[in-house]
XYZ file of N, CA and C in Angstrom:
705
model
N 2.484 -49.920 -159.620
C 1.255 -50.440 -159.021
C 1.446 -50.712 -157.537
N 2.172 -51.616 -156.913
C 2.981 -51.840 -155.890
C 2.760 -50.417 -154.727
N 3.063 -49.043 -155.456
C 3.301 -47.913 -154.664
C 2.041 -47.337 -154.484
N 1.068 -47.291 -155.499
C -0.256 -46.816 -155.272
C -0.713 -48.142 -154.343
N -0.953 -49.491 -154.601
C -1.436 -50.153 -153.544
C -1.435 -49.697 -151.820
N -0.177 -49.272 -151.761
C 0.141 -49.111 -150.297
C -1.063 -47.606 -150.214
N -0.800 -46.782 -151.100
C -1.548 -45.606 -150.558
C -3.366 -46.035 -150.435
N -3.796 -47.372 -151.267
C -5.190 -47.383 -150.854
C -5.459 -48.842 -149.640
N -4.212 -48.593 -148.424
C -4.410 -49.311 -147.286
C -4.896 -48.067 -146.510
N -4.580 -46.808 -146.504
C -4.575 -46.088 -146.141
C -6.130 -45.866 -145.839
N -6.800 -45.245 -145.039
C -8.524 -44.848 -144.632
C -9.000 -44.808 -145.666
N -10.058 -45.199 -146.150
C -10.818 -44.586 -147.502
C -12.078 -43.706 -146.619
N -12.835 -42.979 -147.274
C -14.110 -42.362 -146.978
C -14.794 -42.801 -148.165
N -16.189 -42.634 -147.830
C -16.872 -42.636 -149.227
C -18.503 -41.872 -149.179
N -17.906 -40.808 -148.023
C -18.860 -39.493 -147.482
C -18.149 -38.055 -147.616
N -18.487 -37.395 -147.441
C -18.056 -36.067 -146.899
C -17.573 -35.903 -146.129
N -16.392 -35.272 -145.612
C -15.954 -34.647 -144.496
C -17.372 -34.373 -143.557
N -18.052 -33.473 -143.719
C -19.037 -32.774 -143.193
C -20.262 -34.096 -142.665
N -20.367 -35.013 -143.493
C -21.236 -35.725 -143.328
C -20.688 -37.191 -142.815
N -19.503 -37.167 -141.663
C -18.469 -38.146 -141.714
C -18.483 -39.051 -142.632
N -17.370 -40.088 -141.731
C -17.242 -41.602 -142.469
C -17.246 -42.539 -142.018
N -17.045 -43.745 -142.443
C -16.779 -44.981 -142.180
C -15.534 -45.291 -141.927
N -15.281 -46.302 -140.840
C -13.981 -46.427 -140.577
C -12.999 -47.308 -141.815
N -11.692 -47.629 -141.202
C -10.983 -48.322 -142.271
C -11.654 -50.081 -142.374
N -11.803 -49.966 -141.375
C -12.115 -51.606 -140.865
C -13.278 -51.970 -141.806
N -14.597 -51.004 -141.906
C -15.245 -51.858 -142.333
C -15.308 -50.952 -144.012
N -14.597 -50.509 -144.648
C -14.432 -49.889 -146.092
C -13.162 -51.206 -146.392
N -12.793 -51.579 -145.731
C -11.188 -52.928 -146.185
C -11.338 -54.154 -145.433
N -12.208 -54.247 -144.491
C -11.591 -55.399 -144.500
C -12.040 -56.792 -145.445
N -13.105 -56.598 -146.245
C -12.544 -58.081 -147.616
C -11.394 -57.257 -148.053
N -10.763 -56.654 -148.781
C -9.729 -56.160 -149.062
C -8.726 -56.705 -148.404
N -8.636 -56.429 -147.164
C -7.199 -56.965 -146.933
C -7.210 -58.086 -146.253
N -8.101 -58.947 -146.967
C -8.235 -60.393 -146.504
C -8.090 -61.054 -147.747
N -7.925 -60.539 -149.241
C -7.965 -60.656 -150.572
C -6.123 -62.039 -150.503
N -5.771 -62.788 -151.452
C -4.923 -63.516 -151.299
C -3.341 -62.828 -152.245
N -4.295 -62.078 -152.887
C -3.040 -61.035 -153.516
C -3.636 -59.798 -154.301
N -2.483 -59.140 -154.185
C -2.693 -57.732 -154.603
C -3.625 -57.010 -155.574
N -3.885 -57.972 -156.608
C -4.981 -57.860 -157.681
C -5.859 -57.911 -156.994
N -6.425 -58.687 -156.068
C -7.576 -58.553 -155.363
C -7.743 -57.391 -154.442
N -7.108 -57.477 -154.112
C -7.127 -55.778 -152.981
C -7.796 -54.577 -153.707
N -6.903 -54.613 -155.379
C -6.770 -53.403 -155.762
C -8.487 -53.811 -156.274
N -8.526 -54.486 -157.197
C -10.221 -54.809 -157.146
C -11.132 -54.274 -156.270
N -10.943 -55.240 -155.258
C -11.945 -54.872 -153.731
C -11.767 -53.657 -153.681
N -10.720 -52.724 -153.333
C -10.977 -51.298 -153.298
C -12.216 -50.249 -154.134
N -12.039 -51.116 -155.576
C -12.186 -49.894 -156.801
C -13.413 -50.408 -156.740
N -13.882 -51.590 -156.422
C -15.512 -51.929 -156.179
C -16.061 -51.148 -155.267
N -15.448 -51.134 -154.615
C -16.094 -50.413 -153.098
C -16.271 -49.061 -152.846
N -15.893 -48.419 -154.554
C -16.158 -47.156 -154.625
C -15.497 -46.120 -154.403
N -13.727 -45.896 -153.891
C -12.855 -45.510 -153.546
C -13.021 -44.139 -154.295
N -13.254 -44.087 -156.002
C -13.251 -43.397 -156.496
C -14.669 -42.582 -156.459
N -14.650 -41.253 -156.252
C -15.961 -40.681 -156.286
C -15.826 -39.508 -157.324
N -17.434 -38.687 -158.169
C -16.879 -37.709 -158.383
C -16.468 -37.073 -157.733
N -15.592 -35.670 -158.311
C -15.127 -34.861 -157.608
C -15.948 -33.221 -157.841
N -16.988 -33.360 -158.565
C -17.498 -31.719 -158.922
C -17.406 -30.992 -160.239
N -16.463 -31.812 -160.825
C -16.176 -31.195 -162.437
C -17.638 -31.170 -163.381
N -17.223 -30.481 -164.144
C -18.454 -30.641 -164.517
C -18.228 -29.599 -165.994
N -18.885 -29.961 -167.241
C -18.400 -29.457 -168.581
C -19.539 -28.065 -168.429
N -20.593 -28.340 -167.162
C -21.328 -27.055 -167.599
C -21.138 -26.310 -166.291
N -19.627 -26.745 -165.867
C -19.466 -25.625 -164.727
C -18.199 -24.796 -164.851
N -17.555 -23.712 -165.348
C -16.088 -23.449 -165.761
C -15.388 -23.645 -163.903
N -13.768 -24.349 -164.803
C -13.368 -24.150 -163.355
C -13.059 -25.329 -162.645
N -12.741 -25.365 -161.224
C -12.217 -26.363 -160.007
C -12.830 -26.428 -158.640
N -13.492 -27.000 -158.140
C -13.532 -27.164 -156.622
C -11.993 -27.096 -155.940
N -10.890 -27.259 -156.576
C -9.572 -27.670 -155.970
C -8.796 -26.668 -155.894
N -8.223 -26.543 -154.765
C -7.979 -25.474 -153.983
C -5.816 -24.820 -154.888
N -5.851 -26.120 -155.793
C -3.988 -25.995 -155.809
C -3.920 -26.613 -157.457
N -2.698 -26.769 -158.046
C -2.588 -27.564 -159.077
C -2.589 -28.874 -158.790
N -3.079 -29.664 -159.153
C -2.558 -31.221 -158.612
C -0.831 -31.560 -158.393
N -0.837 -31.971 -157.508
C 1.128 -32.500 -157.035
C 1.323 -33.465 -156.201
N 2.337 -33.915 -156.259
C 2.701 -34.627 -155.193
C 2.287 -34.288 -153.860
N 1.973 -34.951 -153.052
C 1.484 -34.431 -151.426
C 2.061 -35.532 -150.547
N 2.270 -35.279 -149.054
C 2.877 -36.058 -148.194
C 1.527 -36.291 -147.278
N 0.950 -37.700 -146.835
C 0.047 -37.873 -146.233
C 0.780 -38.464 -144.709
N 0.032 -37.919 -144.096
C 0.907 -38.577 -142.579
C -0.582 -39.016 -141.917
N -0.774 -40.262 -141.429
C -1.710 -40.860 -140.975
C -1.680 -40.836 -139.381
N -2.758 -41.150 -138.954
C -3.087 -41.047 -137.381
C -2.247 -42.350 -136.755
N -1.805 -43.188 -137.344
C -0.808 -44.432 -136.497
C 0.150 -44.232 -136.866
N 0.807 -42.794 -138.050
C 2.262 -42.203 -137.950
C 2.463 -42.504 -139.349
N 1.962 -43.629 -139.958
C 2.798 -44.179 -141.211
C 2.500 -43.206 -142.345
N 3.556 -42.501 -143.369
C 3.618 -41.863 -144.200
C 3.833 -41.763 -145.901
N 2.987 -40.851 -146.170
C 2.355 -41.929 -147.438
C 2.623 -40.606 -148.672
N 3.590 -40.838 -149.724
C 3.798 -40.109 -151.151
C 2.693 -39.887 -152.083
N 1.365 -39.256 -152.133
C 0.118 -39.400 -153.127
C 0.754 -38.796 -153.902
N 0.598 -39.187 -155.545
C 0.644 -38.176 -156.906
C -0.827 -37.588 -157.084
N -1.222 -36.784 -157.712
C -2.189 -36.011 -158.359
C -2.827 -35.461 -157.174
N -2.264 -35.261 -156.207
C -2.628 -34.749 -154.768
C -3.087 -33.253 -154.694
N -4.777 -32.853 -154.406
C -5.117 -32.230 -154.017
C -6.281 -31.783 -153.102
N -6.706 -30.328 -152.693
C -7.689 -30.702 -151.859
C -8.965 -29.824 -152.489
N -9.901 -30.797 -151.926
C -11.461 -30.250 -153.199
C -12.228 -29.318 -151.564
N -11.824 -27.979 -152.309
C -12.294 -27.223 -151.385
C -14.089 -26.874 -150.831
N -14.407 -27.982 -151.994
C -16.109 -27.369 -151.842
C -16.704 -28.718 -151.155
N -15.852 -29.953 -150.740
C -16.306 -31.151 -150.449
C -15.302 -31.069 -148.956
N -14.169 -30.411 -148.925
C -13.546 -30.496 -147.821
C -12.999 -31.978 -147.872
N -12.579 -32.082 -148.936
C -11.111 -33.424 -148.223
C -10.397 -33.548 -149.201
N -8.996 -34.402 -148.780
C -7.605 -34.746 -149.081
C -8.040 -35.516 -150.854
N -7.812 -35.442 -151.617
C -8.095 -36.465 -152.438
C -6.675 -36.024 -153.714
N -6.857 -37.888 -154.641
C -5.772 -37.662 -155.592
C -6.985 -37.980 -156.681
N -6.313 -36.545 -157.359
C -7.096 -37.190 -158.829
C -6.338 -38.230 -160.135
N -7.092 -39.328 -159.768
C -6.557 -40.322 -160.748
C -7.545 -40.404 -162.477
N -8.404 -39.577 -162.306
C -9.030 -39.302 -163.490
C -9.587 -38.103 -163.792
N -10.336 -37.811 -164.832
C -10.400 -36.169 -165.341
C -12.084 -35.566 -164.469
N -12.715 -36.621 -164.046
C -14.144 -36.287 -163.528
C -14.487 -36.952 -161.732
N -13.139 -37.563 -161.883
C -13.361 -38.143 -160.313
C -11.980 -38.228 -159.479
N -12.203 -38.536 -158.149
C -11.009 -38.540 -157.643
C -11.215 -39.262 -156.240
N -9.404 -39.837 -155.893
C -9.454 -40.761 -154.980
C -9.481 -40.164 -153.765
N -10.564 -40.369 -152.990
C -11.096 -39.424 -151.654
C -10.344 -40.080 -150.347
N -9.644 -39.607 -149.331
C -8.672 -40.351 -148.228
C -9.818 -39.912 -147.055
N -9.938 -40.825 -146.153
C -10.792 -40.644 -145.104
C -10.053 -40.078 -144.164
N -10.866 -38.643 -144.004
C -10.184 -37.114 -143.401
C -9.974 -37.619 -141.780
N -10.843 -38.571 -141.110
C -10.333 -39.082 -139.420
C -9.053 -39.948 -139.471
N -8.521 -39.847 -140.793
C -7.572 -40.955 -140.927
C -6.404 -39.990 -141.051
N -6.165 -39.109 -141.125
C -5.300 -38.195 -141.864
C -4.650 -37.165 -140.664
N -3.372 -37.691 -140.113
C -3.346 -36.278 -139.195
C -2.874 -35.041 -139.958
N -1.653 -35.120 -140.925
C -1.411 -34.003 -141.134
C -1.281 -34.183 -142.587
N -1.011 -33.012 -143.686
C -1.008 -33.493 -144.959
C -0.081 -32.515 -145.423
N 1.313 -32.782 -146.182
C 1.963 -31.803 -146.733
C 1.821 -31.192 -148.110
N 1.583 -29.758 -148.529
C 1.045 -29.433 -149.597
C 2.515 -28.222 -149.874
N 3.365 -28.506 -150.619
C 4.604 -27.750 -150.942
C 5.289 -27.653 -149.533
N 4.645 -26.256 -149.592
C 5.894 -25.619 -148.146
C 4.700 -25.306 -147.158
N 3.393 -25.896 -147.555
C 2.460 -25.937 -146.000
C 2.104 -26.916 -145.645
N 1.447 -27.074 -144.541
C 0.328 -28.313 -144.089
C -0.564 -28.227 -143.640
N -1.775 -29.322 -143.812
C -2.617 -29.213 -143.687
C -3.126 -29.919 -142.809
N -4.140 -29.029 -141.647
C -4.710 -29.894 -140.559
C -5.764 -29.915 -140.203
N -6.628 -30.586 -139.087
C -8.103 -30.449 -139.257
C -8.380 -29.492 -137.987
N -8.816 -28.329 -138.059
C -9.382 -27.654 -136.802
C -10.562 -27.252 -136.709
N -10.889 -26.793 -135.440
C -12.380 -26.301 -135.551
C -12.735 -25.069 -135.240
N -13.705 -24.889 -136.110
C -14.011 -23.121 -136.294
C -15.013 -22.657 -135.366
N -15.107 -21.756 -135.303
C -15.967 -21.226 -133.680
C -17.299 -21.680 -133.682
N -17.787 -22.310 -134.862
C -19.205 -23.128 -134.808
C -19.065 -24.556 -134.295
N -17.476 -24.995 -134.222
C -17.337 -26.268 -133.670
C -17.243 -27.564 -134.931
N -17.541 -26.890 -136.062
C -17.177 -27.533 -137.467
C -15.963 -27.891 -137.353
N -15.255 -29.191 -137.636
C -14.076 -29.375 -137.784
C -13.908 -29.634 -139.518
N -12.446 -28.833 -139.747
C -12.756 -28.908 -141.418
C -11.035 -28.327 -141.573
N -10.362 -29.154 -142.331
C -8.941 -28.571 -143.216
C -8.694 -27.043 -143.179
N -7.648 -26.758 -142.415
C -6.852 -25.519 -142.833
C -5.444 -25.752 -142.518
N -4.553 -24.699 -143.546
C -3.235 -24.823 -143.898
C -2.555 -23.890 -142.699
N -1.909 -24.661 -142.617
C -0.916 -23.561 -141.426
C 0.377 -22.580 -141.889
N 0.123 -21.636 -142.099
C 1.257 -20.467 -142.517
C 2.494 -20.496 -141.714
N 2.324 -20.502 -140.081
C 3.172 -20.406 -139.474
C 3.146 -21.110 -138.443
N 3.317 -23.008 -138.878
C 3.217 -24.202 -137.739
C 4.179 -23.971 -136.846
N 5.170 -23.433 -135.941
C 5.919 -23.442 -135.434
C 5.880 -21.843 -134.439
N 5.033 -21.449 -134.821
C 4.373 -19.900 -134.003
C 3.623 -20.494 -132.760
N 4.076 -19.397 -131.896
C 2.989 -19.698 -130.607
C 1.577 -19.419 -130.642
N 1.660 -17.908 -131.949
C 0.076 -18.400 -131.957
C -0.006 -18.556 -134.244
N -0.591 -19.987 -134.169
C -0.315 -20.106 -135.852
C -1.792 -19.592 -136.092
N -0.921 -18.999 -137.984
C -1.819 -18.274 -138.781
C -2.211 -19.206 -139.330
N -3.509 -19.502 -140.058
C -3.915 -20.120 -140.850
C -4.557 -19.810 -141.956
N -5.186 -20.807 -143.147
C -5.390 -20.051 -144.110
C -6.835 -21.428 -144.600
N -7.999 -21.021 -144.939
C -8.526 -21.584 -144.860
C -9.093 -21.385 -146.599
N -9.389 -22.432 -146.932
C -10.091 -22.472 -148.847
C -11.360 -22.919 -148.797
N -12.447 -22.246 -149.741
C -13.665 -22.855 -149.343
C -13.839 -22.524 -151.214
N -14.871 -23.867 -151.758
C -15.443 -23.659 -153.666
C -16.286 -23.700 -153.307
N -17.365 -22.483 -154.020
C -18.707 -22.368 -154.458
C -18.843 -22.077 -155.660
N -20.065 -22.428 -156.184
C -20.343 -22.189 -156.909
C -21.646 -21.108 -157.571
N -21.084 -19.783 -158.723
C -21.170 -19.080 -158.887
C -22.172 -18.559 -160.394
N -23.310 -18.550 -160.232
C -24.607 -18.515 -160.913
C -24.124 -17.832 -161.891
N -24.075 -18.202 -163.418
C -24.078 -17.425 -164.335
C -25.054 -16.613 -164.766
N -25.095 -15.320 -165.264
C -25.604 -14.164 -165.999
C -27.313 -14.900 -166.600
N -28.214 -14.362 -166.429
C -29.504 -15.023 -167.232
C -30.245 -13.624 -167.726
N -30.550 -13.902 -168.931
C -31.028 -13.112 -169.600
C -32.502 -12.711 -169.224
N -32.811 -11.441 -168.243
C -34.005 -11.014 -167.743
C -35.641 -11.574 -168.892
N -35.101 -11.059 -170.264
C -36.264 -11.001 -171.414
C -36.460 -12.633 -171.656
N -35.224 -13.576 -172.043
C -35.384 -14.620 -171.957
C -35.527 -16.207 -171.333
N -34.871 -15.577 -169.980
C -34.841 -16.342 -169.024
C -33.587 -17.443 -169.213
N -32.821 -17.050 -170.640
C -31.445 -17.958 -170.530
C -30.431 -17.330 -170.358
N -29.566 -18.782 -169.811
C -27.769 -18.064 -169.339
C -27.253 -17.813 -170.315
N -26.627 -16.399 -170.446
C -25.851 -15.771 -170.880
C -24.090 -15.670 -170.791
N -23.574 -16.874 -169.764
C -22.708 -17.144 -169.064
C -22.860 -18.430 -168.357
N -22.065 -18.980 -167.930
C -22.239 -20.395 -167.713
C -21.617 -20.025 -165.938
N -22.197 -21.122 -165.506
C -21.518 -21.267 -163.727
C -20.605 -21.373 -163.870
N -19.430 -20.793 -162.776
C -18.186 -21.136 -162.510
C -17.904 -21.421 -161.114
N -16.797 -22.096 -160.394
C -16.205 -22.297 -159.662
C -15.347 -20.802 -158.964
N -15.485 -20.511 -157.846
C -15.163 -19.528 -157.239
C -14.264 -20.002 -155.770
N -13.014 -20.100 -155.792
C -12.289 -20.480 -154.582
C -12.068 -19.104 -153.605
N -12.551 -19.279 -152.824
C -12.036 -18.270 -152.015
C -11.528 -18.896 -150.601
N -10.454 -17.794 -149.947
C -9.746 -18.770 -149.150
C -10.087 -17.267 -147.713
N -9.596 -17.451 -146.782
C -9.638 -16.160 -145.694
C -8.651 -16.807 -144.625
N -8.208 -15.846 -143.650
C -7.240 -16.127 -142.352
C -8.142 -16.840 -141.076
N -7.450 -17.326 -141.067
C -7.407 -17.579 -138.997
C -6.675 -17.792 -138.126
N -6.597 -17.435 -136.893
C -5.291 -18.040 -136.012
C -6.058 -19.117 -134.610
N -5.283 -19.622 -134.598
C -5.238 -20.762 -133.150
C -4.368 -20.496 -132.141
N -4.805 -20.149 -131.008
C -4.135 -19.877 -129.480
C -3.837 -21.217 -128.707
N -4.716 -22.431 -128.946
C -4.489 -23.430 -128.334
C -4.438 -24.770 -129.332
N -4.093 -24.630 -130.582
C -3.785 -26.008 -130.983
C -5.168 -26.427 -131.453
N -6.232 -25.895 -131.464
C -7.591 -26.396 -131.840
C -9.060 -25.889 -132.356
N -8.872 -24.768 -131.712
C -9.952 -23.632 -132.151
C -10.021 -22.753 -133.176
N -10.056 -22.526 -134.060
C -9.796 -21.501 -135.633
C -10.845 -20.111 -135.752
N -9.845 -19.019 -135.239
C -10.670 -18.017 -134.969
C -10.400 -17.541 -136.444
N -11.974 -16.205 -137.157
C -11.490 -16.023 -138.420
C -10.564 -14.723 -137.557
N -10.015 -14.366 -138.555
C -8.647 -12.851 -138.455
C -8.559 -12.653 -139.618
N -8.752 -11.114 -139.798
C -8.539 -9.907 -140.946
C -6.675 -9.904 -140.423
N -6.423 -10.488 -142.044
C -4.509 -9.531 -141.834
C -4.568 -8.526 -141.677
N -4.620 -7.392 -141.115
C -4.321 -5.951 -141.430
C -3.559 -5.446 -139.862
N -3.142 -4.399 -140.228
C -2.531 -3.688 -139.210
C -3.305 -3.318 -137.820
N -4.793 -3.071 -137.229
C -4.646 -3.257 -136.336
C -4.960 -4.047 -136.137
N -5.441 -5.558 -136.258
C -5.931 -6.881 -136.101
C -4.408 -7.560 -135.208
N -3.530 -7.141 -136.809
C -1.888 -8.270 -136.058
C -1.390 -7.257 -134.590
N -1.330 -6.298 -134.994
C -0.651 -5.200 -133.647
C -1.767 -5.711 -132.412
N -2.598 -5.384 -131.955
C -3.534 -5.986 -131.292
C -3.779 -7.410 -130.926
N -3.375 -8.617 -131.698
C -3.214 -9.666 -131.207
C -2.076 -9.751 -130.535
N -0.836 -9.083 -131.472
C 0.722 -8.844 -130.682
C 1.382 -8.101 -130.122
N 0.499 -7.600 -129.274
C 0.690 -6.433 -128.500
C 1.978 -6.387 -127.400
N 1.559 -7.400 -126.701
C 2.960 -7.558 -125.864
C 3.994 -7.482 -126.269
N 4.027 -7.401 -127.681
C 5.359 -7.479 -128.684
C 5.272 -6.140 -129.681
N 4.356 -5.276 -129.505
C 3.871 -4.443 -130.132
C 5.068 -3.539 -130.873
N 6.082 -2.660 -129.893
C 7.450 -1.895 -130.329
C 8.231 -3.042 -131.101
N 8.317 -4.224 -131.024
C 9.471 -5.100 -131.413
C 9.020 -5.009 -132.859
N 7.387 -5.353 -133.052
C 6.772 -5.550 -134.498
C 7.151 -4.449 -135.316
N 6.198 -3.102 -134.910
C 6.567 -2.320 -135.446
C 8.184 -1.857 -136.440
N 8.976 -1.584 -135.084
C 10.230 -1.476 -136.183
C 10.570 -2.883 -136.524
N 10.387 -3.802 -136.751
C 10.451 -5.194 -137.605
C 9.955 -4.657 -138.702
N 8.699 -4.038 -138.647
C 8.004 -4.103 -140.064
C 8.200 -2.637 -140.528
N 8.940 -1.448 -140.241
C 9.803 -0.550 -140.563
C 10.821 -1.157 -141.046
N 11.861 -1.758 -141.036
C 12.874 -1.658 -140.966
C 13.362 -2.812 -142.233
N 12.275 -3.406 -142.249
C 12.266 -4.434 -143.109
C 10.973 -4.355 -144.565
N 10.580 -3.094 -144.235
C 9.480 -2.645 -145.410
C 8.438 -3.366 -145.329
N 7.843 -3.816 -144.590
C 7.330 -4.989 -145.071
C 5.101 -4.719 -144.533
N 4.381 -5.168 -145.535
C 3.203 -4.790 -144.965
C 2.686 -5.491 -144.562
N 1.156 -5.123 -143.900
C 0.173 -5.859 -142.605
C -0.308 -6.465 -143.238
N -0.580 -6.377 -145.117
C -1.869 -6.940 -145.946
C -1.274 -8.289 -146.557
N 0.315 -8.378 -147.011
C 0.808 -9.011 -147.630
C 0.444 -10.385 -147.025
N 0.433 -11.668 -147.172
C 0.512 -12.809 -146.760
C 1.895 -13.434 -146.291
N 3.031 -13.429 -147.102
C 4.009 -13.678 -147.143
C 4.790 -12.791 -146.003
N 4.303 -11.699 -145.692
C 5.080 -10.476 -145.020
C 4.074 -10.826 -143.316
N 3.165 -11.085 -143.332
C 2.713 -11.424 -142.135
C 2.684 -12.346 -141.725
N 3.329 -13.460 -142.597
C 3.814 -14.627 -142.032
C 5.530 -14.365 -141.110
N 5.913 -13.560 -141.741
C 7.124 -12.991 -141.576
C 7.245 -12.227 -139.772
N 5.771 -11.703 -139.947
C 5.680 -10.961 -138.508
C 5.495 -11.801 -137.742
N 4.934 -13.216 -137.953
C 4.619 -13.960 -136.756
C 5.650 -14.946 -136.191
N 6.069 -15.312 -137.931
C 7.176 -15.784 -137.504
C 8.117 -14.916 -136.232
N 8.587 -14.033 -136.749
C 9.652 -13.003 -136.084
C 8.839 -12.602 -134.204
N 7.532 -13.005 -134.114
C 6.911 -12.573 -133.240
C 7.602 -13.742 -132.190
N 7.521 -15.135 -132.696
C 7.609 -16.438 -132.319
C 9.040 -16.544 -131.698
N 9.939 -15.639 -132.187
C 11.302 -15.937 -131.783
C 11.981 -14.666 -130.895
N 11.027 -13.715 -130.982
C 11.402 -12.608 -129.834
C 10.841 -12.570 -128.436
């Protein structure tokens, strides 16, 4: 109990990414004016911490972009935080742990600088409409990083023309696509393919090439064009 407490000092939201939030100050502070910990955890769970998350018995499927896991939360004043059931609800756009089967604990996304998800992370950039919204970085340590962006919709089941009923039920549809960042902030979309990467890495163009001769390796793969940028980053 003790260890989850600390993670709900942390920002709460109790909006959308898209539709901001409320700060920490005024989502906690009766909370952390409470005289002990039972009260905190109270004050929190009153205050709505938990929201649904999209599930739904007549929708097949996940808004959530991963299996639920452990995740590393790193906050905007540095302090770093272990969530269990850690994932991200791609159709709501934010960080959340699911602590139950229909809802989940939502982290307030201005609160959040970076978020570790296995062997990526996750950060907030903005896309050429100026939307700021979660994407994973393939290759954080590239001069120019790839990114990988997840978006859930949802996907109209089959209806029977003669009868006018579903024949199939809605499902959940994750789809994810590329982008890269030149300056740390802007999220252009980018097709992986061969002339997209050669053409962004042109100045490096002969080096790539036999890199990606020599090492078999293709323009489409994910894993293999992380490989090129990496290798781009250090030549």
């Amino acid at each position: 109990m003790k260890n989850y407490l600390l993670l709900f000092t942390l920002l709460l939201s109790t909006l959308s990414f898209a539709q901001g939030s409320n700060g920490f100050s005024s989502n906690m502070s009766s909370a952390t004016n409470s005289s002990t910990q039972q009260d905190m955890f109270n004050a929190v769970n009153f205050r709505g911490a938990y929201l649904a998350n999209g599930k739904s018995s007549k929708v097949l499927g996940t808004p959530f972009a991963f299996e639920d896991a452990d995740i590393v939360i790193t906050s905007t004043d540095g302090k770093v935080y272990k969530v269990p059931n850690g994932n991200y609800n791609a159709k709501s756009n934010q960080i959340v742990s699911n602590f139950a089967k229909d809802s989940s604990f939502v982290f307030d996304s201005k609160a959040i600088q970076s978020v570790k998800f296995g062997k990526y992370t996750a950060k907030t950039y903005k896309d050429e409409d100026g939307q700021r919204s979660f994407f994973f970085e393939l290759t954080p340590h590239s001069d120019i990083k790839l990114l990988k962006k997840y978006v859930a919709k949802i996907k109209s089941g089959q209806i029977n023309v003669m009868t006018k009923q579903k024949t199939s039920p809605d499902k959940f549809i994750v789809n994810d696509s590329y982008y890269i960042t030149k300056d740390g902030d802007i999220a252009i979309e980018f097709r992986i393919k061969k002339k997209t990467i050669l053409k962004l890495l042109n100045d490096k163009k002969k080096l790539i090439e036999k890199f990606v001769d020599d090492y078999d390796l293709s323009y489409k793969d994910e894993d293999d064009v992380v490989k090129i940028f990496n290798y781009y980053h250090i030549n």
